Short mmCIF file of C-alpha atoms in Angstrom, two decimals:
data_model
loop_
_atom_site.label_atom_id
_atom_site.label_comp_id
_atom_site.label_asym_id
_atom_site.label_seq_id
_atom_site.Cartn_x
_atom_site.Cartn_y
_atom_site.Cartn_z
CA MET A 1 -39.27 5.08 16.50
CA SER A 2 -41.62 6.80 14.05
CA ASN A 3 -44.17 4.61 12.35
CA ARG A 4 -43.02 5.88 8.95
CA ALA A 5 -39.52 5.32 7.61
CA GLY A 6 -39.29 8.79 6.06
CA ASP A 7 -40.05 10.42 9.39
CA ALA A 8 -37.32 8.40 11.05
CA GLY A 9 -34.29 9.58 9.11
CA ALA A 10 -34.66 7.36 6.04
CA LEU A 11 -34.89 8.78 2.52
CA TRP A 12 -37.39 6.26 1.19
CA GLY A 13 -40.47 6.14 3.45
CA GLY A 14 -43.34 7.37 1.30
CA ARG A 15 -44.36 4.07 -0.25
CA PHE A 16 -44.49 2.23 3.07
CA GLU A 17 -47.37 2.14 5.54
CA GLY A 18 -45.03 1.89 8.47
CA GLY A 19 -41.39 1.94 9.38
CA PRO A 20 -39.04 -1.03 9.39
CA ALA A 21 -38.67 -3.35 12.32
CA GLU A 22 -36.06 -2.14 14.79
CA SER A 23 -33.82 -5.08 13.93
CA VAL A 24 -34.01 -4.20 10.21
CA ALA A 25 -33.32 -0.54 10.91
CA ALA A 26 -30.28 -1.51 12.98
CA LEU A 27 -29.04 -3.84 10.24
CA SER A 28 -29.52 -1.19 7.57
CA ARG A 29 -27.68 1.62 9.33
CA SER A 30 -24.21 2.51 8.08
CA ILE A 31 -23.90 5.89 9.78
CA HIS A 32 -21.48 4.51 12.37
CA PHE A 33 -18.83 4.01 9.68
CA ASP A 34 -19.78 6.12 6.65
CA TRP A 35 -19.87 9.36 8.67
CA ARG A 36 -16.23 9.87 7.69
CA LEU A 37 -17.54 10.63 4.20
CA ALA A 38 -19.52 13.66 5.40
CA SER A 39 -17.25 16.31 3.90
CA TYR A 40 -17.15 14.40 0.62
CA ASP A 41 -20.94 14.17 0.60
CA ILE A 42 -21.18 17.95 1.08
CA ALA A 43 -18.69 18.52 -1.76
CA GLY A 44 -20.84 16.31 -3.96
CA THR A 45 -23.96 18.21 -2.99
CA ARG A 46 -22.28 21.53 -3.79
CA ALA A 47 -21.45 20.24 -7.26
CA HIS A 48 -24.94 18.78 -7.69
CA ILE A 49 -26.78 22.00 -6.86
CA LYS A 50 -24.68 23.82 -9.46
CA ALA A 51 -25.91 21.29 -12.01
CA LEU A 52 -29.49 21.83 -10.79
CA HIS A 53 -29.03 25.58 -11.15
CA SER A 54 -27.46 25.23 -14.60
CA ALA A 55 -30.44 23.12 -15.72
CA GLY A 56 -32.91 25.70 -14.40
CA TYR A 57 -34.20 23.90 -11.30
CA LEU A 58 -32.75 26.37 -8.78
CA THR A 59 -32.84 30.15 -8.92
CA VAL A 60 -29.85 32.33 -8.15
CA PRO A 61 -31.17 33.24 -4.68
CA GLU A 62 -31.91 29.56 -3.99
CA ILE A 63 -28.45 28.31 -4.94
CA GLU A 64 -26.82 31.13 -3.00
CA LYS A 65 -28.79 30.19 0.10
CA LEU A 66 -27.99 26.50 -0.38
CA GLU A 67 -24.28 27.20 -0.78
CA LYS A 68 -24.25 29.24 2.42
CA SER A 69 -26.25 26.54 4.19
CA LEU A 70 -23.85 23.82 3.07
CA ALA A 71 -20.88 25.90 4.20
CA GLN A 72 -22.55 26.40 7.58
CA LEU A 73 -23.33 22.70 7.83
CA LEU A 74 -19.69 21.81 7.12
CA VAL A 75 -18.52 24.16 9.87
CA ARG A 76 -20.97 22.54 12.31
CA ILE A 77 -19.66 19.10 11.38
CA GLU A 78 -16.06 20.16 11.86
CA ASP A 79 -16.68 21.81 15.23
CA GLY A 80 -18.87 18.92 16.39
CA SER A 81 -22.07 20.89 16.85
CA PHE A 82 -23.79 18.77 14.20
CA THR A 83 -23.46 15.02 14.51
CA ALA A 84 -25.32 12.00 13.28
CA LYS A 85 -28.25 10.71 15.30
CA PRO A 86 -28.83 7.04 16.08
CA THR A 87 -31.92 7.23 13.90
CA ASP A 88 -30.00 8.46 10.84
CA GLU A 89 -29.74 5.61 8.38
CA ASP A 90 -26.56 6.79 6.68
CA VAL A 91 -24.41 9.83 5.98
CA HIS A 92 -26.71 10.96 3.18
CA SER A 93 -29.84 11.02 5.32
CA ALA A 94 -28.02 12.69 8.20
CA LEU A 95 -26.72 15.48 6.00
CA GLU A 96 -30.06 16.03 4.32
CA ARG A 97 -31.53 16.44 7.79
CA GLY A 98 -28.79 18.93 8.65
CA LEU A 99 -29.28 20.89 5.45
CA ILE A 100 -33.04 21.09 5.99
CA GLU A 101 -32.48 22.34 9.54
CA ILE A 102 -30.52 25.27 8.11
CA ALA A 103 -32.12 25.94 4.72
CA GLY A 104 -35.66 24.84 5.46
CA ALA A 105 -37.65 21.83 4.27
CA GLU A 106 -38.85 23.30 0.98
CA LEU A 107 -35.48 24.44 -0.32
CA GLY A 108 -33.50 21.63 1.28
CA GLY A 109 -35.94 19.13 -0.19
CA LYS A 110 -35.12 20.23 -3.73
CA VAL A 111 -31.56 19.03 -3.55
CA ARG A 112 -32.41 15.35 -3.86
CA ALA A 113 -33.76 15.84 -7.39
CA GLY A 114 -31.74 14.13 -10.11
CA ARG A 115 -29.57 11.98 -7.91
CA SER A 116 -29.75 8.76 -5.94
CA ARG A 117 -27.82 7.46 -3.00
CA ASN A 118 -26.52 4.91 -5.50
CA ASP A 119 -24.64 7.39 -7.66
CA GLN A 120 -23.80 9.53 -4.61
CA ILE A 121 -21.97 6.82 -2.71
CA ALA A 122 -20.27 5.49 -5.85
CA THR A 123 -18.81 8.98 -6.31
CA LEU A 124 -18.01 9.71 -2.67
CA ILE A 125 -15.96 6.55 -2.19
CA ARG A 126 -13.86 7.54 -5.19
CA THR A 127 -13.17 11.09 -4.02
CA TYR A 128 -12.40 9.84 -0.52
CA LEU A 129 -9.98 7.19 -1.78
CA LEU A 130 -8.29 9.66 -4.13
CA ASP A 131 -7.47 11.85 -1.13
CA GLU A 132 -6.30 8.88 0.92
CA ALA A 133 -4.15 7.71 -2.00
CA ASP A 134 -2.33 11.06 -1.88
CA HIS A 135 -1.77 10.65 1.87
CA LEU A 136 -0.52 7.07 1.62
CA GLU A 137 1.69 7.94 -1.33
CA LYS A 138 3.52 10.51 0.80
CA LEU A 139 4.06 7.91 3.54
CA VAL A 140 5.40 5.33 1.08
CA LEU A 141 7.68 7.92 -0.49
CA GLN A 142 9.11 8.69 2.95
CA LEU A 143 9.96 5.02 3.40
CA VAL A 144 11.53 4.81 -0.06
CA GLN A 145 13.61 7.87 0.79
CA VAL A 146 14.79 6.34 4.07
CA LEU A 147 15.70 3.06 2.35
CA THR A 148 17.64 5.03 -0.26
CA ASP A 149 19.41 7.05 2.43
CA ARG A 150 20.36 3.93 4.38
CA ALA A 151 21.63 2.33 1.18
CA GLU A 152 23.83 5.33 0.41
CA GLU A 153 25.26 5.15 3.93
CA ASN A 154 26.29 1.51 3.39
CA LEU A 155 27.66 1.37 -0.15
CA ALA A 156 30.85 -0.42 0.89
CA VAL A 157 29.32 -2.97 3.27
CA ALA A 158 29.11 -6.59 2.11
CA MET A 159 26.63 -9.16 3.36
CA PRO A 160 25.40 -12.64 2.46
CA GLY A 161 22.88 -12.75 -0.33
CA ARG A 162 20.46 -15.65 -0.04
CA THR A 163 18.19 -17.88 -2.07
CA HIS A 164 16.01 -20.46 -0.33
CA PHE A 165 17.31 -18.61 2.76
CA GLN A 166 20.69 -20.31 2.23
CA HIS A 167 23.94 -18.48 1.51
CA ALA A 168 24.06 -17.83 -2.24
CA GLN A 169 26.33 -14.96 -3.32
CA PRO A 170 27.77 -11.90 -1.62
CA VAL A 171 25.91 -8.64 -2.21
CA SER A 172 26.27 -5.14 -0.87
CA LEU A 173 24.03 -4.11 2.00
CA ALA A 174 23.02 -1.14 -0.13
CA HIS A 175 21.86 -3.43 -2.93
CA HIS A 176 19.81 -5.48 -0.45
CA LEU A 177 18.11 -2.41 1.02
CA LEU A 178 17.28 -1.08 -2.43
CA ALA A 179 15.71 -4.43 -3.28
CA HIS A 180 13.04 -3.49 -0.73
CA ALA A 181 12.63 0.01 -2.17
CA TRP A 182 11.81 -1.06 -5.72
CA PRO A 183 8.63 -3.04 -4.90
CA LEU A 184 7.34 0.04 -3.07
CA SER A 185 8.13 2.14 -6.14
CA ARG A 186 5.94 -0.21 -8.17
CA ASP A 187 3.17 0.19 -5.62
CA LEU A 188 3.43 3.94 -6.23
CA GLU A 189 3.17 3.31 -9.97
CA ARG A 190 0.05 1.25 -9.37
CA LEU A 191 -1.47 4.08 -7.37
CA GLY A 192 -0.79 6.45 -10.25
CA GLU A 193 -2.41 4.11 -12.76
CA TRP A 194 -5.35 3.54 -10.41
CA ARG A 195 -6.00 7.28 -10.17
CA ALA A 196 -6.81 7.48 -13.88
CA ARG A 197 -9.58 4.92 -13.42
CA ALA A 198 -10.79 6.38 -10.13
CA ARG A 199 -11.12 9.94 -11.49
CA LEU A 200 -14.44 9.28 -13.19
CA SER A 201 -17.67 10.54 -11.64
CA PRO A 202 -20.75 8.30 -11.30
CA TYR A 203 -22.86 11.39 -10.50
CA GLY A 204 -25.71 11.51 -12.99
CA ALA A 205 -26.12 7.74 -13.13
CA GLY A 206 -29.02 8.04 -10.69
CA ALA A 207 -30.27 4.78 -9.27
CA LEU A 208 -29.08 2.86 -12.34
CA ALA A 209 -30.41 4.30 -15.63
CA GLY A 210 -29.50 7.98 -15.50
CA SER A 211 -31.78 10.99 -15.04
CA THR A 212 -34.48 12.67 -17.11
CA LEU A 213 -33.74 16.13 -15.68
CA GLY A 214 -30.98 17.02 -18.13
CA LEU A 215 -28.33 17.66 -15.48
CA ASP A 216 -24.78 18.06 -16.77
CA PRO A 217 -22.55 15.28 -15.37
CA HIS A 218 -19.46 16.95 -16.85
CA LEU A 219 -20.15 20.02 -14.72
CA VAL A 220 -20.41 17.90 -11.58
CA ALA A 221 -17.24 15.98 -12.41
CA LYS A 222 -15.31 19.21 -13.00
CA GLU A 223 -16.53 20.69 -9.72
CA LEU A 224 -15.29 17.57 -7.91
CA GLY A 225 -11.91 17.67 -9.61
CA LEU A 226 -12.64 14.52 -11.61
CA SER A 227 -11.85 13.96 -15.26
CA GLY A 228 -15.38 13.27 -16.47
CA PRO A 229 -18.47 11.10 -16.03
CA THR A 230 -18.49 7.32 -16.13
CA GLN A 231 -19.46 5.74 -19.43
CA ASN A 232 -22.33 3.46 -18.30
CA SER A 233 -24.84 4.32 -15.59
CA MET A 234 -25.45 0.71 -14.53
CA ASP A 235 -21.75 -0.03 -14.31
CA ALA A 236 -21.23 3.24 -12.43
CA THR A 237 -23.58 2.33 -9.60
CA ALA A 238 -22.99 -1.43 -9.48
CA SER A 239 -19.22 -1.77 -9.74
CA ARG A 240 -16.64 -1.39 -7.00
CA ASP A 241 -13.59 -2.65 -8.86
CA VAL A 242 -12.00 0.74 -8.27
CA VAL A 243 -12.35 0.13 -4.52
CA ALA A 244 -11.06 -3.42 -4.80
CA GLU A 245 -8.08 -2.27 -6.84
CA PHE A 246 -7.21 0.33 -4.23
CA ALA A 247 -7.47 -2.34 -1.53
CA PHE A 248 -5.19 -4.61 -3.58
CA ILE A 249 -2.53 -1.90 -3.95
CA CYS A 250 -2.65 -1.22 -0.21
CA THR A 251 -2.41 -4.95 0.45
CA MET A 252 0.69 -5.18 -1.74
CA ILE A 253 2.23 -2.33 0.25
CA GLY A 254 1.50 -4.30 3.42
CA ILE A 255 2.96 -7.48 1.94
CA ASN A 256 6.13 -5.65 0.91
CA LEU A 257 6.51 -4.32 4.46
CA SER A 258 5.90 -7.82 5.80
CA ARG A 259 8.64 -9.34 3.65
CA PHE A 260 11.20 -6.87 4.99
CA SER A 261 9.82 -7.34 8.49
CA GLU A 262 10.59 -11.05 8.33
CA GLU A 263 14.23 -10.26 7.62
CA ILE A 264 14.42 -7.57 10.28
CA ILE A 265 13.05 -9.98 12.89
CA ILE A 266 15.65 -12.57 11.94
CA TRP A 267 18.50 -10.07 11.65
CA ALA A 268 17.81 -8.86 15.20
CA THR A 269 18.32 -12.33 16.73
CA ALA A 270 21.48 -13.19 18.63
CA GLU A 271 22.25 -15.87 16.06
CA PHE A 272 22.31 -13.38 13.18
CA ASP A 273 23.23 -10.20 15.06
CA PHE A 274 23.04 -8.14 11.86
CA ILE A 275 21.13 -5.20 13.35
CA LYS A 276 20.26 -3.42 16.57
CA LEU A 277 16.86 -1.78 16.75
CA ASP A 278 16.55 1.62 18.34
CA ASP A 279 14.90 1.66 21.76
CA ALA A 280 12.18 3.99 20.46
CA TYR A 281 11.09 1.31 17.97
CA SER A 282 11.31 -1.74 20.24
CA THR A 283 9.47 -3.02 23.30
CA GLY A 284 10.36 -5.15 26.29
CA SER A 285 8.91 -8.15 28.05
CA SER A 286 6.64 -8.05 31.09
CA ILE A 287 8.54 -10.97 32.63
CA MET A 288 11.98 -11.16 30.96
CA PRO A 289 14.02 -8.03 31.77
CA GLN A 290 16.61 -8.65 29.06
CA LYS A 291 14.21 -8.74 26.13
CA LYS A 292 14.20 -6.22 23.29
CA ASN A 293 11.44 -7.19 20.92
CA PRO A 294 11.03 -6.19 17.24
CA ASP A 295 7.36 -5.37 17.73
CA VAL A 296 7.09 -2.88 14.86
CA ALA A 297 8.27 -5.50 12.40
CA GLU A 298 6.04 -8.15 13.98
CA LEU A 299 3.01 -5.89 13.85
CA ALA A 300 3.77 -5.04 10.21
CA ARG A 301 3.91 -8.75 9.46
CA GLY A 302 0.67 -9.35 11.35
CA LYS A 303 -1.20 -6.41 9.87
CA SER A 304 -0.39 -7.56 6.36
CA GLY A 305 -2.69 -10.50 7.14
CA ARG A 306 -5.37 -8.04 8.19
CA LEU A 307 -5.01 -6.20 4.88
CA ILE A 308 -5.24 -9.46 2.96
CA GLY A 309 -8.41 -10.26 4.91
CA ASN A 310 -9.94 -6.90 4.04
CA LEU A 311 -9.24 -7.43 0.34
CA THR A 312 -10.46 -11.02 0.35
CA GLY A 313 -13.68 -10.08 2.15
CA LEU A 314 -14.36 -7.28 -0.31
CA LEU A 315 -13.78 -9.53 -3.31
CA ALA A 316 -16.08 -12.17 -1.82
CA THR A 317 -18.80 -9.53 -1.43
CA LEU A 318 -18.47 -8.47 -5.07
CA LYS A 319 -18.12 -11.85 -6.73
CA ALA A 320 -21.77 -12.69 -7.49
CA LEU A 321 -23.64 -9.38 -7.56
CA PRO A 322 -26.05 -9.01 -10.49
CA LEU A 323 -26.55 -5.64 -12.14
CA SER A 324 -27.11 -3.12 -10.97
CA TYR A 325 -26.95 -1.76 -7.38
CA ASN A 326 -27.39 -4.20 -4.49
CA ARG A 327 -27.34 -3.41 -0.79
CA ASP A 328 -24.42 -5.78 -0.40
CA LEU A 329 -22.32 -2.85 -1.59
CA GLN A 330 -22.77 -1.24 1.79
CA GLU A 331 -20.06 -3.72 2.83
CA ASP A 332 -17.45 -2.17 0.53
CA LYS A 333 -16.54 0.67 2.86
CA GLU A 334 -15.54 -0.81 6.20
CA PRO A 335 -12.77 -3.02 4.76
CA VAL A 336 -11.19 -0.20 2.80
CA PHE A 337 -11.59 2.26 5.68
CA ASP A 338 -9.78 -0.19 7.93
CA THR A 339 -7.09 -0.68 5.30
CA VAL A 340 -6.48 3.07 5.07
CA ASP A 341 -6.36 3.41 8.86
CA THR A 342 -4.01 0.45 9.22
CA LEU A 343 -1.45 1.70 6.70
CA SER A 344 -1.70 5.26 7.99
CA ILE A 345 -0.56 4.05 11.41
CA LEU A 346 1.86 1.38 10.26
CA LEU A 347 3.93 3.21 7.65
CA PRO A 348 5.32 6.01 9.90
CA ALA A 349 6.34 3.51 12.57
CA PHE A 350 7.95 1.20 10.04
CA THR A 351 9.83 4.08 8.41
CA GLY A 352 11.09 5.22 11.81
CA MET A 353 12.30 1.72 12.60
CA VAL A 354 14.29 1.49 9.35
CA ALA A 355 15.69 5.00 9.75
CA THR A 356 17.05 4.34 13.26
CA MET A 357 18.23 0.72 13.22
CA SER A 358 22.01 0.22 13.27
CA PHE A 359 23.87 -2.38 11.22
CA ASN A 360 26.54 -4.71 12.57
CA LYS A 361 28.75 -4.25 9.52
CA ASN A 362 31.59 -6.43 10.78
CA ARG A 363 29.23 -9.34 11.36
CA MET A 364 27.66 -9.01 7.92
CA GLU A 365 31.02 -8.86 6.18
CA LEU A 366 32.34 -11.81 8.20
CA LEU A 367 29.49 -13.97 6.96
CA ALA A 368 29.41 -12.65 3.39
CA PRO A 369 31.77 -15.38 2.06
CA ALA A 370 30.40 -18.13 4.34
CA GLY A 371 28.51 -21.09 2.96
CA PHE A 372 30.76 -21.20 -0.12
CA SER A 373 29.01 -18.15 -1.51
CA LEU A 374 31.89 -17.53 -3.93
CA ALA A 375 31.34 -20.86 -5.72
CA THR A 376 29.50 -19.26 -8.61
CA ASP A 377 32.44 -16.90 -9.11
CA VAL A 378 34.71 -19.94 -9.44
CA ALA A 379 32.38 -21.55 -11.98
CA GLU A 380 32.16 -18.36 -14.03
CA TRP A 381 35.95 -17.91 -13.84
CA LEU A 382 36.28 -21.39 -15.36
CA VAL A 383 33.88 -20.42 -18.14
CA LYS A 384 36.17 -17.48 -18.90
CA GLN A 385 38.98 -20.08 -19.24
CA LYS A 386 36.91 -21.73 -22.02
CA VAL A 387 35.48 -24.49 -19.82
CA SER A 388 31.84 -25.36 -20.60
CA PHE A 389 29.50 -24.30 -17.84
CA ARG A 390 28.35 -27.90 -17.45
CA ASP A 391 31.94 -28.94 -16.63
CA ALA A 392 32.60 -25.77 -14.64
CA HIS A 393 29.56 -26.50 -12.47
CA GLU A 394 30.80 -30.05 -11.87
CA ILE A 395 34.36 -28.97 -11.04
CA THR A 396 33.18 -26.27 -8.66
CA GLY A 397 30.80 -28.71 -6.97
CA GLN A 398 33.74 -31.08 -6.36
CA LEU A 399 35.72 -28.18 -4.89
CA VAL A 400 32.86 -27.35 -2.50
CA SER A 401 32.58 -31.02 -1.52
CA PHE A 402 36.31 -31.09 -0.70
CA CYS A 403 35.91 -27.98 1.44
CA GLU A 404 32.98 -29.44 3.34
CA LYS A 405 34.85 -32.65 4.10
CA ASN A 406 37.94 -30.78 5.28
CA GLY A 407 36.33 -27.87 7.08
CA LEU A 408 37.74 -25.29 4.72
CA GLU A 409 36.43 -22.22 2.90
CA LEU A 410 37.10 -21.95 -0.82
CA HIS A 411 40.00 -19.55 -0.47
CA GLN A 412 41.71 -21.85 2.07
CA VAL A 413 42.20 -24.80 -0.32
CA PRO A 414 45.92 -25.27 -1.17
CA ASP A 415 46.94 -24.91 -4.82
CA GLU A 416 47.98 -28.55 -5.07
CA GLU A 417 44.60 -29.76 -3.83
CA MET A 418 42.83 -27.54 -6.36
CA ALA A 419 44.99 -29.02 -9.11
CA LYS A 420 44.01 -32.54 -8.01
CA ILE A 421 40.33 -31.64 -8.43
CA SER A 422 40.93 -30.16 -11.91
CA LYS A 423 43.96 -28.99 -13.83
CA MET A 424 41.83 -25.98 -14.81
CA LEU A 425 41.83 -24.77 -11.19
CA THR A 426 45.08 -22.84 -11.42
CA PRO A 427 46.31 -20.41 -8.73
CA ASP A 428 44.86 -17.56 -10.80
CA VAL A 429 41.40 -18.58 -9.56
CA ARG A 430 42.23 -16.83 -6.30
CA ASP A 431 41.63 -13.53 -8.07
CA VAL A 432 37.87 -14.15 -7.76
CA LEU A 433 37.94 -15.68 -4.27
CA SER A 434 37.20 -12.42 -2.49
CA VAL A 435 33.94 -10.81 -1.51
CA SER A 436 34.94 -7.40 -2.84
CA GLY A 437 35.98 -8.91 -6.17
CA SER A 438 32.74 -10.86 -6.44
CA ILE A 439 30.61 -7.78 -5.81
CA LYS A 440 32.67 -5.61 -8.16
CA ALA A 441 32.39 -8.18 -10.95
CA ARG A 442 28.59 -8.18 -10.90
CA SER A 443 28.33 -5.02 -12.95
CA GLY A 444 25.57 -6.02 -15.34
CA ALA A 445 22.24 -4.21 -15.43
CA GLY A 446 20.66 -4.27 -11.98
CA GLY A 447 23.71 -5.92 -10.42
CA THR A 448 25.22 -5.40 -6.99
CA ALA A 449 28.40 -3.67 -8.24
CA LEU A 450 28.89 -0.14 -6.93
CA PRO A 451 28.16 1.72 -10.22
CA ARG A 452 24.85 -0.12 -10.62
CA VAL A 453 23.87 0.57 -7.01
CA ILE A 454 24.64 4.27 -7.43
CA GLU A 455 22.43 4.27 -10.54
CA GLN A 456 19.60 2.78 -8.50
CA ILE A 457 20.01 5.41 -5.81
CA SER A 458 19.89 8.17 -8.42
CA SER A 459 16.72 6.74 -9.98
CA LEU A 460 14.97 6.39 -6.64
CA ARG A 461 15.93 9.91 -5.59
CA LYS A 462 14.32 11.21 -8.79
CA LEU A 463 11.19 9.19 -8.01
CA VAL A 464 11.01 10.64 -4.50
CA ALA A 465 11.60 14.19 -5.76
CA LYS A 466 8.91 13.78 -8.41
CA GLY A 467 6.45 12.44 -5.85
CA ALA A 468 7.16 15.31 -3.48
CA ASN A 469 6.22 17.89 -6.11
#
């Protein structure tokens, strides 16, 4: 290793008599994970040299040569002929080395003027995450579309709706599937709202206090496709709430997948027998030949914990950092990189699983009225007969108790036994003792009745179409 840090791939060596200890150099390096930002770093440099030219620090021939050099460097990165060296401290130092190799030390050395790694990395992580947000949005939209398609295929299928994981009221399978689509639609809304905050450029903030060179941060922001510069240079370099918010949104996506995964795992058991998973989205056992395991759902459930860990670790890193930049912020990237990679792999597999699983409709409909799930319909029928809900609740509870003691379902109780429980339980109550009637009656806003479900499907299809454009 060189005895001077600047000669060894660092951007800061001039003040030091010698280079850092090997253990410190190893600890400081981030090139092994931040190299994925190389193209974003080059885009930032292209914007920066235009600001240098606009302010009079680069001539026309100089900026033309630098632009060609940066284009050549990007090609070398993409074809693998230029890679980071073990001695490169980070992506910034590696790319400066590459630019100098092409453009020469004198011209390449001018590029660093007016910027710091602090405002560079604060900008690069935003532009990177904005691109990844677009990619993840497409994957989530595909899942929402599949859930909507599966719902439309199963409009007439009834199933048990649950609270506390006990039978509660019958619902349509379509309504249940759409209940998993709406949280994902809110995640997409969060991504949209996040973009407005992420589309600000820290370039020009320098190390913390801005620059004296008169560079135009609006020009840089425009070149990068951002809406404008950040409002405070110290905040720009020291804050990573935009990264944490992105990690939170991704974590919520993972949690929403995990919730559905829990149901899919249970539905695939012999006891439930609600679904059959396609062979392409299942695995077997190394010892039990009969097994068909819901591994995609289990991995989704497990990886949600990984996403939570990434978010929690990032928040713990940020929680006590004084203004402005601190090297702790080097730790902001690996968690969010892993989060992006995890969802990028998980979402297509999960969507494929949902698209191909088959529903045991007869089994679902058989169990839809089980567990006295029509009891609320009886109570509400009594209310319509001018019985107070307090009394209606009591009467219906007595009816359920009679059924439990006699091994009957609600619709199996003879008229005379109903009359013994309450004179208000007339034979007309049988009009509501059907699953189809129960579902049809729940026609209020957001209910499980067919017209409301069709409205949901229409709304989600508009959301998907809007996102695809």
